[in-house]
Every structure is written in structure tokens, then in C-alpha cells.
């Protein structure tokens, strides 16, 4: 009797348990590098989150929502977005996109921009559909396309270094128009655009966006536009929303994030803005996955946007102050890295800065028979031996192109001044060790 039970139990458990769509996407850069940073780093410039506080007006709004008289803020709100939040987002984006928006059909609130992306791929991508992804890309795009049954098609930004020996800028990484056009076919369902781009900090110009828009219209392709860093642009650059270009509103979903907008990444409040013909399908996925986002967080974000709507374009607006502050931090880190021989690529936007580490090859011991790329070995060695955490750039490339981009790493500069100073101290000490050896 016992023998029979144990035999049938073993037989049952020999079936594969995981769904086929998870094959090949089980490894994740963040799991490995976050663990390394937690274990070894004295200074973590790896993961993209600020270590400075969210603005007072936002945390005060949350405190009011939690402790105020409205006990219904502790219960479910409307599944597709808390009414005060979708209303103010519609008002805000009407201004930015120059068109009337219906808060109930043109805006949906999600659990961070991450779930907004998941809803897009699940709702719009079918088995066999091709989705164009511009490299380097935020790593979840590839996994999410594959989980939806789609096929990612990659097109890289190509480097055009300045001839005068100046530092390279993220604007020097550009799409080759002919190469981009060659990726569109009748199988192409969508293109993913991320501007300002993580990890490079590139802000796509009107000309580059026009080229993408033209191809989308010509081939009847959708655009999933990840614009979470929309307020974080520097040097007087302008963030242009592709949905505002001719022929694009009807085929674009624009994704935003309160985490990046208000420096509160742990709140996980994001949104999608777009035409009802696309959003109705996203609502189906949302309804059948998370269903709903935290009501009090949505209430507080609504109040944050309300404040910003009254201060729009004024010097005291958070959306004007934050990029100024981050530009100073960016410039400080550029100086620190340049001084020790890591060549920074000056980002036009985002929290991130990519640096060239080719000059440090002699510092990092070779690992015999290892097929691990140099940027992976370098970042692991740096966190263990110097206590400074960063992320290898090749993690933001497809398997086929990884090996062409192994001389770069990504730093996050959205940090307290004390954190950036501690990073500078590590780099200076390292420089002294190099010169004295």
C-alpha cells in the first residue's frame, strides 16, 4: 500500500511544472546584482532609486489620506484608477498632448509603470507577433514580449563619437534610419520606445521620433512609449511625447510613473494614457491580474499632481526643481568618473550615466575558461574589492549583441550628496592605488 502511494506521488511530480512561456527568461540581472550590492557595497550606485526623501507635499498628502476623516480611502476604489487621480492625469496630459482626454477611457492607473508594460504586452501582442526593441533597453521588455508569445526584434543605437576628443553624450548614440526601416515588416505589431532612455539617458530628438512615427504609420504598427523619466531632462533639452506627433495618438500607449515623477519608487503607482481602442484591452488584463492599486497611494499622487498643475512651469514646481538638482548631481559624478579615467557618456535625461571602463582591464584579474563578459566581471570585482556597486551595460542588450558592449557600466546618480561623495572617495583612493603601483 505505502509503496504504491510513494510510486504514484513520484510519477505525478515528474511532469514539467513551469509554463513553456517562462523558458529562457528565468535568470534576472537584478536578483544577482541587488544581492551582490546588499552583501558587499559600501556605496550602491547600481539600482535606479533615489536615496533622498520624496517631497514633503507628497508625504504630507499620504499622511492626510491615511489619517484623515475619509475612511473609504482604506477600501477599494475604481479598479481602473481612483477618480481624483485619473481626472487630474487627464487634465495634465491634455496640456502636454494638446488634445481632450476622457479620464475614464483614456487613462488607466497601474501598479507602477512595470505593470503598465505587462498589460501592454499581454493585451496587444499575440503568438508570432514581432516587437521592435531599441538597444540598449530596460531588460523586462524582452522577457515580457516573450511571455506574451511575441518575438523581439532588436535594433541598436549606433555610436558616433565626437571627433574633438570631447566626452561623448547620449545624443551621440543614434538609430541608423535604413537599419530601423529594415526591421519593420507585416509581422511587426509594435515598437517599444523609451525616451528618456534607461540606461543611456538618451532623449530622442523630434527628428528621430518623426522617423519612428513615419514607419509606424506606414506599416500600421503600435507604439508602446515608456516615458517614466519624462520630467528628468537636462541642459535645457525638451522631452517630446511621440503620441503628440501626427498620426500617432491613435496607435500609441504612453506610460508614466509616480515613482520616478515624485521620487517615490516604492509606492508603485503608474499609469497609461492612450486611445480607448487600445486601453479597453489593457483594462481586461488589469482587471484579471492585479485588479486594483492601493487607494491611499493613488489619493496622495492625485494631490501631488493637483499641486503641480497649479504650479505648472513655475520655478517652485517640483518638475522644474528636481531636474535642476539632478543635473548638479550628474555633473558631479561625471567629474568624479572622468578624473579617475572612467569615460562618462553625458546623459541628457534620467537617473543614469554610462561610463567606459576600457582603461581598467589590468585591474580585474582574468578568470580562465569564463565566458562571462568583461563588464560583468568588472562590476562584480568592483563591488567585492572596492565596495562600489554599478550595473554592467551588456545586461541591457540581447544575447546576439551583448558582446559588442562589454566595456561600459551604468551608474545611478539620483542619490544624496553624501552618497556621491562616498563614491568619489572610493574612486580617488583607487586612483592613488593605481598611480602608486
Coordinates of C-alpha atoms in Angstrom, one line a residue:
X1 CA 0.0 0.0 0.0
X2 CA 2.7 2.5 1.1
X3 CA 4.9 1.5 -1.8
X4 CA 2.0 2.2 -4.3
X5 CA 1.4 5.7 -2.8
X6 CA 5.1 6.8 -3.0
X7 CA 5.3 5.5 -6.5
X8 CA 2.2 7.4 -7.7
X9 CA 3.5 10.6 -6.0
X10 CA 6.8 10.4 -7.8
X11 CA 5.1 9.7 -11.1
X12 CA 2.9 12.8 -10.7
X13 CA 5.9 15.0 -9.8
X14 CA 7.9 14.1 -12.9
X15 CA 5.8 16.3 -15.2
X16 CA 7.4 19.7 -16.0
X17 CA 5.8 22.2 -13.7
X18 CA 6.6 25.6 -15.3
X19 CA 4.7 27.0 -18.3
X20 CA 6.6 26.9 -21.6
X21 CA 6.5 30.7 -21.9
X22 CA 8.9 31.0 -18.9
X23 CA 11.7 29.1 -20.6
X24 CA 14.9 31.1 -21.0
X25 CA 13.7 34.1 -19.0
X26 CA 14.2 32.7 -15.5
X27 CA 17.6 34.5 -15.0
X28 CA 17.4 38.1 -13.9
X29 CA 20.2 40.6 -13.6
X30 CA 18.5 42.4 -10.7
X31 CA 18.3 39.4 -8.5
X32 CA 22.0 38.7 -8.8
X33 CA 23.3 42.3 -8.7
X34 CA 20.9 43.5 -5.9
X35 CA 22.1 40.6 -3.8
X36 CA 25.8 41.5 -4.5
X37 CA 25.2 45.1 -3.6
X38 CA 23.4 44.2 -0.4
X39 CA 26.3 41.9 0.6
X40 CA 29.3 43.9 -0.4
X41 CA 28.6 47.5 -1.2
X42 CA 29.5 50.5 0.9
X43 CA 28.1 52.7 -1.8
X44 CA 25.3 51.5 -4.1
X45 CA 25.0 53.3 -7.4
X46 CA 23.5 50.2 -9.1
X47 CA 19.7 50.1 -8.8
X48 CA 17.7 53.1 -10.0
X49 CA 16.1 54.6 -7.0
X50 CA 16.7 57.8 -5.0
X51 CA 18.1 57.6 -1.5
X52 CA 16.8 61.1 -0.8
X53 CA 13.3 61.7 0.5
X54 CA 10.2 62.2 -1.6
X55 CA 8.9 65.8 -1.4
X56 CA 7.1 66.9 1.8
X57 CA 3.9 67.9 -0.1
X58 CA 3.6 64.2 -1.3
X59 CA 4.3 62.5 2.1
X60 CA 2.0 65.0 3.8
X61 CA -0.7 64.1 1.3
X62 CA -0.2 60.4 2.1
X63 CA -0.4 61.2 5.9
X64 CA -3.7 63.1 5.3
X65 CA -5.1 60.2 3.2
X66 CA -4.2 57.7 5.9
X67 CA -5.3 59.6 9.0
X68 CA -8.0 62.0 7.6
X69 CA -11.7 61.6 8.1
X70 CA -12.3 59.7 4.9
X71 CA -12.3 56.0 6.0
X72 CA -13.3 54.9 2.4
X73 CA -9.7 55.6 1.3
X74 CA -8.9 52.3 3.1
X75 CA -11.3 50.4 0.8
X76 CA -11.4 49.6 -2.9
X77 CA -11.6 52.5 -5.3
X78 CA -12.5 52.3 -9.0
X79 CA -10.5 49.3 -10.4
X80 CA -9.0 51.2 -13.4
X81 CA -7.9 54.3 -11.4
X82 CA -9.0 56.3 -8.4
X83 CA -11.4 59.0 -9.9
X84 CA -9.4 62.0 -8.5
X85 CA -6.2 60.6 -9.9
X86 CA -7.5 59.8 -13.4
X87 CA -9.2 63.2 -13.6
X88 CA -6.0 65.2 -12.8
X89 CA -3.9 63.0 -15.0
X90 CA -6.3 63.7 -17.9
X91 CA -6.1 67.4 -17.2
X92 CA -2.3 67.3 -17.1
X93 CA -1.9 65.2 -20.3
X94 CA -4.5 67.3 -22.2
X95 CA -2.0 70.2 -21.7
X96 CA 1.0 68.1 -22.7
X97 CA -0.6 66.3 -25.7
X98 CA -2.8 69.2 -26.9
X99 CA -6.0 67.1 -27.1
X100 CA -9.1 66.5 -25.0
X101 CA -8.9 63.3 -22.8
X102 CA -11.7 61.4 -21.1
X103 CA -10.4 60.4 -17.6
X104 CA -12.5 57.2 -17.6
X105 CA -11.4 55.8 -21.0
X106 CA -8.1 57.5 -21.9
X107 CA -6.3 57.0 -18.6
X108 CA -5.7 53.8 -16.6
X109 CA -3.8 53.5 -13.3
X110 CA -1.4 50.6 -12.8
X111 CA 0.8 49.1 -10.1
X112 CA 3.8 51.1 -11.2
X113 CA 5.0 51.5 -14.9
X114 CA 6.1 47.9 -14.7
X115 CA 2.5 46.6 -14.6
X116 CA 1.6 49.1 -17.3
X117 CA 4.2 47.5 -19.5
X118 CA 2.9 44.0 -18.6
X119 CA -0.7 45.0 -19.5
X120 CA 0.5 46.4 -22.9
X121 CA 2.4 43.2 -24.0
X122 CA -0.3 40.9 -22.7
X123 CA -3.2 42.8 -24.3
X124 CA -1.6 43.8 -27.6
X125 CA 1.0 41.1 -28.6
X126 CA -0.1 37.8 -30.0
X127 CA 1.7 34.5 -30.6
X128 CA 4.1 35.1 -33.5
X129 CA 3.9 38.9 -33.5
X130 CA 7.2 40.8 -33.8
X131 CA 8.0 43.7 -31.4
X132 CA 10.9 46.0 -32.2
X133 CA 13.1 46.9 -29.2
X134 CA 15.7 49.6 -29.4
X135 CA 19.0 48.6 -27.8
X136 CA 20.2 49.3 -25.1
X137 CA 16.8 48.6 -23.4
X138 CA 15.3 48.2 -20.0
X139 CA 15.6 44.4 -19.6
X140 CA 12.0 43.5 -18.9
X141 CA 10.9 44.4 -22.4
X142 CA 12.4 41.3 -23.9
X143 CA 11.1 39.0 -21.2
X144 CA 7.6 40.5 -21.3
X145 CA 7.4 40.2 -25.2
X146 CA 8.4 36.5 -24.9
X147 CA 5.9 35.8 -22.2
X148 CA 3.2 37.2 -24.4
X149 CA 4.3 34.8 -27.2
X150 CA 5.8 37.5 -29.3
X151 CA 9.3 37.7 -31.0
X152 CA 11.6 40.5 -30.0
X153 CA 13.4 42.2 -32.9
X154 CA 16.4 44.3 -31.9
X155 CA 17.8 47.5 -33.4
X156 CA 20.8 49.1 -31.8
X157 CA 21.6 52.8 -31.2
X158 CA 25.0 53.3 -33.0
X159 CA 27.8 55.3 -31.5
X160 CA 29.0 58.4 -33.4
X161 CA 31.8 59.7 -31.1
X162 CA 32.7 63.3 -31.3
X163 CA 36.0 63.9 -33.3
X164 CA 37.3 66.7 -31.0
X165 CA 38.2 64.4 -28.0
X166 CA 35.3 65.8 -26.0
X167 CA 33.3 63.4 -23.8
X168 CA 30.6 61.5 -25.6
X169 CA 27.0 62.4 -25.0
X170 CA 23.9 60.1 -25.1
X171 CA 22.9 62.2 -28.2
X172 CA 25.9 60.6 -30.0
X173 CA 24.1 57.3 -29.9
X174 CA 21.7 57.2 -32.8
X175 CA 19.4 55.0 -34.8
X176 CA 20.5 54.2 -38.4
X177 CA 17.4 55.1 -40.4
X178 CA 17.9 52.4 -43.0
X179 CA 18.6 49.7 -40.4
X180 CA 15.5 50.8 -38.4
X181 CA 13.3 50.7 -41.5
X182 CA 14.6 47.2 -42.4
X183 CA 13.2 45.8 -39.1
X184 CA 9.6 46.7 -40.0
X185 CA 7.5 44.0 -41.8
X186 CA 4.0 42.7 -42.0
X187 CA 4.7 40.7 -38.8
X188 CA 5.6 43.8 -36.8
X189 CA 2.9 44.5 -34.2
X190 CA 4.6 47.2 -32.1
X191 CA 7.8 49.1 -31.3
X192 CA 8.9 49.9 -27.8
X193 CA 10.2 53.4 -27.3
X194 CA 11.9 54.5 -24.1
X195 CA 12.7 58.2 -24.1
X196 CA 14.4 59.4 -22.0
X197 CA 16.2 56.1 -22.3
X198 CA 17.4 53.9 -19.4
X199 CA 20.3 53.0 -19.3
X200 CA 21.9 55.6 -21.7
X201 CA 20.0 58.7 -20.7
X202 CA 19.3 59.5 -24.3
X203 CA 16.4 61.9 -25.1
X204 CA 15.2 61.2 -28.6
X205 CA 15.0 64.3 -30.8
X206 CA 12.0 65.4 -32.8
X207 CA 13.7 64.2 -36.0
X208 CA 14.3 60.7 -34.5
X209 CA 10.8 60.4 -33.2
X210 CA 9.4 61.6 -36.5
X211 CA 11.3 58.8 -38.3
X212 CA 9.8 56.2 -35.9
X213 CA 6.3 57.8 -36.3
X214 CA 6.5 57.7 -40.1
X215 CA 7.4 54.0 -40.0
X216 CA 4.6 53.2 -37.5
X217 CA 2.1 54.9 -39.7
X218 CA 3.4 53.3 -42.9
X219 CA 3.4 49.8 -41.5
X220 CA 0.3 50.2 -39.2
X221 CA 2.4 49.4 -36.1
X222 CA 1.6 50.3 -32.5
X223 CA 4.0 52.2 -30.2
X224 CA 4.5 51.4 -26.6
X225 CA 6.1 54.5 -25.3
X226 CA 7.8 54.2 -21.9
X227 CA 8.2 57.8 -20.7
X228 CA 8.8 57.3 -16.9
X229 CA 11.7 59.8 -16.9
X230 CA 9.6 62.5 -18.8
X231 CA 10.4 65.3 -16.3
X232 CA 14.1 64.4 -15.8
X233 CA 15.8 66.1 -18.8
X234 CA 18.9 68.3 -18.5
X235 CA 20.8 71.1 -20.3
X236 CA 17.6 72.7 -21.5
X237 CA 16.6 69.7 -23.6
X238 CA 12.9 69.1 -24.3
X239 CA 11.1 65.8 -23.9
X240 CA 8.8 65.3 -26.9
X241 CA 5.9 62.9 -26.5
X242 CA 5.6 60.7 -29.6
X243 CA 1.8 60.5 -29.1
X244 CA 1.6 64.2 -29.9
X245 CA 3.1 63.7 -33.4
X246 CA 0.9 63.4 -36.5
X247 CA -0.8 60.0 -36.9
X248 CA 0.5 58.7 -33.5
X249 CA -2.2 59.3 -30.9
X250 CA -4.4 56.5 -32.2
X251 CA -1.6 53.9 -32.1
X252 CA 0.4 54.9 -29.0
X253 CA 0.1 54.0 -25.4
X254 CA 2.2 56.3 -23.2
X255 CA 3.4 55.0 -19.8
X256 CA 4.3 57.1 -16.8
X257 CA 5.3 56.6 -13.2
X258 CA 4.7 58.4 -9.9
X259 CA 7.8 56.6 -8.6
X260 CA 10.1 58.5 -11.0
X261 CA 7.9 61.6 -11.2
X262 CA 7.8 62.2 -7.4
X263 CA 10.9 60.3 -6.2
X264 CA 8.8 57.6 -4.5
X265 CA 9.7 54.3 -6.3
X266 CA 8.3 52.1 -3.5
X267 CA 4.7 53.5 -4.0
X268 CA 4.2 51.6 -7.2
X269 CA 1.7 53.9 -8.8
X270 CA 1.9 54.1 -12.6
X271 CA -0.4 54.9 -15.5
X272 CA -1.2 54.5 -19.2
X273 CA -2.6 57.3 -21.4
X274 CA -3.9 56.5 -24.8
X275 CA -7.0 55.9 -27.1
X276 CA -9.9 53.8 -25.7
X277 CA -9.5 51.4 -28.7
X278 CA -6.2 50.3 -27.1
X279 CA -6.9 50.9 -23.4
X280 CA -10.0 48.8 -23.4
X281 CA -7.8 45.7 -23.9
X282 CA -5.3 46.8 -21.3
X283 CA -8.2 47.1 -18.8
X284 CA -9.1 43.5 -19.5
X285 CA -5.6 42.3 -18.5
X286 CA -5.5 44.7 -15.5
X287 CA -9.0 43.5 -14.3
X288 CA -7.8 39.9 -14.5
X289 CA -4.4 40.3 -12.9
X290 CA -3.9 42.8 -10.1
X291 CA -7.4 44.3 -10.4
X292 CA -6.7 47.3 -8.3
X293 CA -3.9 49.6 -6.9
X294 CA -3.5 50.9 -3.4
X295 CA -6.2 53.6 -2.8
X296 CA -4.3 55.8 -0.4
X297 CA -1.2 56.0 -2.6
X298 CA -3.4 57.0 -5.6
X299 CA -5.1 59.7 -3.5
X300 CA -1.7 61.1 -2.4
X301 CA -0.4 61.1 -6.0
X302 CA -3.6 62.8 -7.2
X303 CA -2.9 65.6 -4.7
X304 CA 0.7 65.8 -5.9
X305 CA -0.4 66.3 -9.4
X306 CA -3.0 68.8 -8.3
X307 CA -0.2 70.9 -6.8
X308 CA 1.9 70.6 -9.9
X309 CA -1.0 71.6 -12.1
X310 CA -1.3 74.9 -10.3
X311 CA 2.5 75.5 -10.4
X312 CA 3.0 74.2 -14.0
X313 CA 6.1 75.8 -15.5
X314 CA 6.8 78.0 -12.4
X315 CA 10.2 77.9 -10.7
X316 CA 8.7 76.4 -7.5
X317 CA 7.2 73.4 -9.4
X318 CA 8.8 70.1 -8.3
X319 CA 9.0 69.2 -12.0
X320 CA 11.3 72.2 -12.5
X321 CA 13.3 71.8 -9.3
X322 CA 14.0 68.1 -9.4
X323 CA 15.8 68.1 -12.8
X324 CA 17.9 71.1 -11.7
X325 CA 19.0 69.2 -8.6
X326 CA 19.7 66.0 -10.5
X327 CA 21.7 67.8 -13.2
X328 CA 24.1 69.1 -10.5
X329 CA 24.4 65.5 -9.2
X330 CA 25.0 64.2 -12.7
X331 CA 27.8 66.8 -13.3
X332 CA 29.4 65.9 -10.0
X333 CA 29.5 62.2 -10.9
X334 CA 30.8 63.0 -14.4
X335 CA 33.7 64.9 -12.9
X336 CA 34.5 62.1 -10.4
X337 CA 34.5 59.4 -13.0
X338 CA 36.4 61.4 -15.6
X339 CA 39.0 62.2 -13.0
X340 CA 39.9 58.5 -12.4
X341 CA 39.9 57.5 -16.1
X342 CA 36.4 56.1 -16.5
X343 CA 35.0 57.9 -19.5
X344 CA 31.4 59.0 -18.8
X345 CA 28.8 59.4 -21.5
X346 CA 26.9 62.6 -20.6
X347 CA 23.2 61.7 -20.3
X348 CA 20.6 64.1 -21.5
X349 CA 18.0 62.7 -19.1
X350 CA 17.1 60.0 -16.5
X351 CA 18.8 58.9 -13.2
X352 CA 21.6 57.1 -15.1
X353 CA 25.0 57.6 -16.5
X354 CA 27.0 55.1 -18.6
X355 CA 30.8 55.1 -18.3
X356 CA 33.5 53.4 -20.4
X357 CA 35.8 51.2 -18.3
X358 CA 38.2 50.0 -21.1
X359 CA 41.2 51.6 -19.2
X360 CA 40.7 49.4 -16.2
X361 CA 41.3 46.0 -17.8
X362 CA 44.6 45.5 -15.9
X363 CA 42.8 45.9 -12.6
X364 CA 40.5 43.0 -13.0
X365 CA 42.0 39.5 -12.9
X366 CA 41.2 37.2 -15.8
X367 CA 39.0 34.2 -15.0
X368 CA 40.3 31.3 -17.0
X369 CA 37.6 29.5 -19.1
X370 CA 35.0 32.0 -18.2
X371 CA 32.6 33.2 -20.9
X372 CA 31.4 36.0 -18.6
X373 CA 31.6 39.4 -20.3
X374 CA 34.2 41.9 -19.0
X375 CA 31.6 44.4 -17.7
X376 CA 30.0 41.6 -15.6
X377 CA 33.4 40.6 -14.2
X378 CA 34.4 44.2 -13.6
X379 CA 31.2 45.2 -11.7
X380 CA 31.4 42.0 -9.5
X381 CA 35.1 42.6 -8.8
X382 CA 34.5 46.3 -8.1
X383 CA 31.7 45.7 -5.6
X384 CA 33.7 43.0 -3.8
X385 CA 37.0 44.8 -3.8
X386 CA 36.1 48.5 -3.7
X387 CA 32.6 48.4 -2.2
X388 CA 31.1 50.4 -5.1
X389 CA 28.1 48.9 -6.9
X390 CA 27.1 49.5 -10.5
X391 CA 25.4 47.5 -13.3
X392 CA 27.0 46.1 -16.4
X393 CA 25.7 47.7 -19.6
X394 CA 25.6 44.4 -21.7
X395 CA 22.7 43.3 -19.4
X396 CA 20.7 45.8 -21.4
X397 CA 21.4 44.1 -24.7
X398 CA 20.1 41.0 -26.5
X399 CA 22.1 37.8 -26.4
X400 CA 23.2 38.4 -30.1
X401 CA 24.6 41.9 -29.4
X402 CA 25.8 41.6 -25.8
X403 CA 29.5 41.0 -26.7
X404 CA 29.8 44.3 -28.6
X405 CA 29.1 46.4 -25.5
X406 CA 31.2 44.9 -22.7
X407 CA 33.3 48.0 -22.0
X408 CA 30.6 50.0 -20.2
X409 CA 28.8 50.1 -16.9
X410 CA 25.8 52.0 -15.6
X411 CA 25.7 54.2 -12.5
X412 CA 22.7 55.8 -10.8
X413 CA 23.3 59.4 -9.7
X414 CA 19.8 60.0 -8.1
X415 CA 21.4 59.9 -4.7
X416 CA 22.1 62.1 -1.6
X417 CA 25.2 64.3 -1.9
X418 CA 26.8 62.2 0.9
X419 CA 26.4 59.0 -1.2
X420 CA 28.0 60.6 -4.2
X421 CA 30.8 62.0 -2.0
X422 CA 31.4 58.5 -0.6
X423 CA 31.6 57.1 -4.2
X424 CA 34.1 59.9 -5.1
X425 CA 36.2 58.9 -2.0
X426 CA 36.3 55.3 -3.2
X427 CA 37.3 56.4 -6.7
X428 CA 40.0 58.8 -5.5
X429 CA 41.5 56.1 -3.2
X430 CA 41.5 53.7 -6.2
X431 CA 43.2 56.3 -8.4
X432 CA 46.0 56.7 -5.8
X433 CA 46.5 52.9 -5.6
X434 CA 46.8 52.7 -9.4
X435 CA 49.4 55.5 -9.6
X436 CA 51.5 54.2 -6.7
X437 CA 51.5 50.6 -8.0

